[in-house]
């Protein structure tokens, strides 16, 4: 029996059974889930309907992640999978799927921030960036940037201390062969931090 993507086999929302008025169709077929794991890059090409191609990622270890508030994107390593709203099993097996919450290496973003604003971040015991001395020729440009743009979320700064940032995967690794996403900030970061602390609390009780 092939995997199908139809909904005729489902019951009605009232619970009643539907009549099978037609059989399965070739255009409704699906494939097994890729279940992309964390590890050395391995991608298979899959021929699809119409001669098109999908990039089925079996293992990935890095991706392009954007920092929304700073409007930059950097390629960085994916270190761990920490949360998945749909299934805890996907966290245990370190499976990369869309909207999985992962930890990424903070180094490329820290380097950019320090070069751009001439300010050090991720220093233990400091909740705000520490401004550094600037050459006279660059002073005006750097001062303007600091005045207009320099603002760092305290929770994000805490993560820079550990060298790991929480991010969400927004691409579909099993379809595009990439694990790209964005760094969590603001309310979204607070939400997932709370979820993770609740999870740890439940484990401690057991």
PDB file of C-alpha atoms in Angstrom, residues 47-147:
ATOM      1  CA  UNK A  47      13.054  12.651  -8.844  1.00  0.00           C
ATOM      2  CA  UNK A  48       9.519  13.966  -8.445  1.00  0.00           C
ATOM      3  CA  UNK A  49       6.397  14.445 -10.554  1.00  0.00           C
ATOM      4  CA  UNK A  50       7.047  16.332 -13.779  1.00  0.00           C
ATOM      5  CA  UNK A  51      10.777  15.491 -13.759  1.00  0.00           C
ATOM      6  CA  UNK A  52      11.459  17.971 -10.968  1.00  0.00           C
ATOM      7  CA  UNK A  53      13.972  17.335  -8.188  1.00  0.00           C
ATOM      8  CA  UNK A  54      13.836  17.463  -4.409  1.00  0.00           C
ATOM      9  CA  UNK A  55      16.911  17.609  -2.209  1.00  0.00           C
ATOM     10  CA  UNK A  56      16.365  15.084   0.552  1.00  0.00           C
ATOM     11  CA  UNK A  57      18.740  15.963   3.423  1.00  0.00           C
ATOM     12  CA  UNK A  58      19.539  12.859   5.470  1.00  0.00           C
ATOM     13  CA  UNK A  59      22.126  14.581   7.674  1.00  0.00           C
ATOM     14  CA  UNK A  60      23.035  18.250   8.140  1.00  0.00           C
ATOM     15  CA  UNK A  61      25.322  20.106  10.537  1.00  0.00           C
ATOM     16  CA  UNK A  62      25.157  23.777   9.459  1.00  0.00           C
ATOM     17  CA  UNK A  63      22.832  26.357   7.938  1.00  0.00           C
ATOM     18  CA  UNK A  64      22.267  30.056   7.224  1.00  0.00           C
ATOM     19  CA  UNK A  65      20.649  31.814  10.188  1.00  0.00           C
ATOM     20  CA  UNK A  66      19.393  35.381  10.173  1.00  0.00           C
ATOM     21  CA  UNK A  67      19.472  37.856  13.049  1.00  0.00           C
ATOM     22  CA  UNK A  68      16.250  39.779  12.415  1.00  0.00           C
ATOM     23  CA  UNK A  69      16.812  42.898  14.538  1.00  0.00           C
ATOM     24  CA  UNK A  70      20.293  43.437  13.026  1.00  0.00           C
ATOM     25  CA  UNK A  71      19.241  42.392   9.492  1.00  0.00           C
ATOM     26  CA  UNK A  72      22.230  40.099   8.917  1.00  0.00           C
ATOM     27  CA  UNK A  73      22.622  36.435   7.996  1.00  0.00           C
ATOM     28  CA  UNK A  74      25.576  34.174   8.746  1.00  0.00           C
ATOM     29  CA  UNK A  75      26.423  30.531   8.091  1.00  0.00           C
ATOM     30  CA  UNK A  76      26.962  28.704  11.376  1.00  0.00           C
ATOM     31  CA  UNK A  77      27.045  25.247  12.946  1.00  0.00           C
ATOM     32  CA  UNK A  78      23.954  23.608  14.427  1.00  0.00           C
ATOM     33  CA  UNK A  79      25.006  22.222  17.814  1.00  0.00           C
ATOM     34  CA  UNK A  80      21.886  20.570  19.241  1.00  0.00           C
ATOM     35  CA  UNK A  81      18.100  20.149  18.971  1.00  0.00           C
ATOM     36  CA  UNK A  82      16.453  21.306  22.202  1.00  0.00           C
ATOM     37  CA  UNK A  83      12.698  21.581  21.585  1.00  0.00           C
ATOM     38  CA  UNK A  84      10.010  20.432  19.186  1.00  0.00           C
ATOM     39  CA  UNK A  85       6.355  21.352  19.707  1.00  0.00           C
ATOM     40  CA  UNK A  86       5.064  18.302  17.821  1.00  0.00           C
ATOM     41  CA  UNK A  87       7.072  15.440  19.297  1.00  0.00           C
ATOM     42  CA  UNK A  88       9.664  14.966  22.074  1.00  0.00           C
ATOM     43  CA  UNK A  89      11.018  11.938  20.233  1.00  0.00           C
ATOM     44  CA  UNK A  90      12.360  14.281  17.539  1.00  0.00           C
ATOM     45  CA  UNK A  91      14.407  16.062  20.234  1.00  0.00           C
ATOM     46  CA  UNK A  92      15.839  12.808  21.607  1.00  0.00           C
ATOM     47  CA  UNK A  93      16.865  11.621  18.138  1.00  0.00           C
ATOM     48  CA  UNK A  94      18.136  15.114  17.147  1.00  0.00           C
ATOM     49  CA  UNK A  95      15.889  15.292  14.090  1.00  0.00           C
ATOM     50  CA  UNK A  96      15.903  18.529  12.062  1.00  0.00           C
ATOM     51  CA  UNK A  97      12.451  19.562  10.833  1.00  0.00           C
ATOM     52  CA  UNK A  98      10.767  22.890  10.132  1.00  0.00           C
ATOM     53  CA  UNK A  99      10.140  24.908  13.326  1.00  0.00           C
ATOM     54  CA  UNK A 100      12.461  22.737  15.435  1.00  0.00           C
ATOM     55  CA  UNK A 101      14.233  24.817  18.093  1.00  0.00           C
ATOM     56  CA  UNK A 102      18.003  24.344  17.889  1.00  0.00           C
ATOM     57  CA  UNK A 103      21.168  25.697  19.484  1.00  0.00           C
ATOM     58  CA  UNK A 104      23.633  27.286  17.054  1.00  0.00           C
ATOM     59  CA  UNK A 105      27.214  28.537  17.382  1.00  0.00           C
ATOM     60  CA  UNK A 106      27.172  32.252  18.335  1.00  0.00           C
ATOM     61  CA  UNK A 107      30.728  33.042  17.118  1.00  0.00           C
ATOM     62  CA  UNK A 108      29.932  34.469  13.614  1.00  0.00           C
ATOM     63  CA  UNK A 109      27.262  36.793  15.049  1.00  0.00           C
ATOM     64  CA  UNK A 110      29.418  37.896  17.978  1.00  0.00           C
ATOM     65  CA  UNK A 111      32.319  38.695  15.608  1.00  0.00           C
ATOM     66  CA  UNK A 112      30.061  40.763  13.348  1.00  0.00           C
ATOM     67  CA  UNK A 113      28.507  42.687  16.265  1.00  0.00           C
ATOM     68  CA  UNK A 114      31.881  43.556  17.795  1.00  0.00           C
ATOM     69  CA  UNK A 115      33.320  44.718  14.449  1.00  0.00           C
ATOM     70  CA  UNK A 116      30.212  46.704  13.507  1.00  0.00           C
ATOM     71  CA  UNK A 117      29.646  48.554  16.791  1.00  0.00           C
ATOM     72  CA  UNK A 118      33.168  48.331  18.251  1.00  0.00           C
ATOM     73  CA  UNK A 119      31.615  46.943  21.431  1.00  0.00           C
ATOM     74  CA  UNK A 120      32.256  43.656  23.240  1.00  0.00           C
ATOM     75  CA  UNK A 121      29.336  41.354  24.119  1.00  0.00           C
ATOM     76  CA  UNK A 122      28.957  38.029  25.869  1.00  0.00           C
ATOM     77  CA  UNK A 123      31.137  39.048  28.820  1.00  0.00           C
ATOM     78  CA  UNK A 124      30.182  37.283  32.045  1.00  0.00           C
ATOM     79  CA  UNK A 125      28.586  39.608  34.610  1.00  0.00           C
ATOM     80  CA  UNK A 126      27.772  42.346  32.080  1.00  0.00           C
ATOM     81  CA  UNK A 127      24.164  42.751  30.940  1.00  0.00           C
ATOM     82  CA  UNK A 128      24.960  45.357  28.259  1.00  0.00           C
ATOM     83  CA  UNK A 129      27.600  45.723  25.505  1.00  0.00           C
ATOM     84  CA  UNK A 130      30.898  47.311  26.592  1.00  0.00           C
ATOM     85  CA  UNK A 131      31.928  50.141  24.266  1.00  0.00           C
ATOM     86  CA  UNK A 132      35.529  50.126  23.046  1.00  0.00           C
ATOM     87  CA  UNK A 133      37.844  52.942  21.988  1.00  0.00           C
ATOM     88  CA  UNK A 134      37.623  53.866  18.280  1.00  0.00           C
ATOM     89  CA  UNK A 135      40.150  55.352  15.827  1.00  0.00           C
ATOM     90  CA  UNK A 136      39.600  59.048  15.099  1.00  0.00           C
ATOM     91  CA  UNK A 137      38.884  58.421  11.381  1.00  0.00           C
ATOM     92  CA  UNK A 138      36.110  55.888  12.174  1.00  0.00           C
ATOM     93  CA  UNK A 139      34.722  57.685  15.226  1.00  0.00           C
ATOM     94  CA  UNK A 140      31.900  59.606  13.517  1.00  0.00           C
ATOM     95  CA  UNK A 141      30.532  56.584  11.585  1.00  0.00           C
ATOM     96  CA  UNK A 142      30.724  54.242  14.602  1.00  0.00           C
ATOM     97  CA  UNK A 143      29.125  56.821  16.904  1.00  0.00           C
ATOM     98  CA  UNK A 144      26.244  57.237  14.449  1.00  0.00           C
ATOM     99  CA  UNK A 145      25.718  53.456  14.277  1.00  0.00           C
ATOM    100  CA  UNK A 146      25.807  53.144  18.079  1.00  0.00           C
ATOM    101  CA  UNK A 147      23.296  55.962  18.495  1.00  0.00           C
TER     102      UNK A 147
END
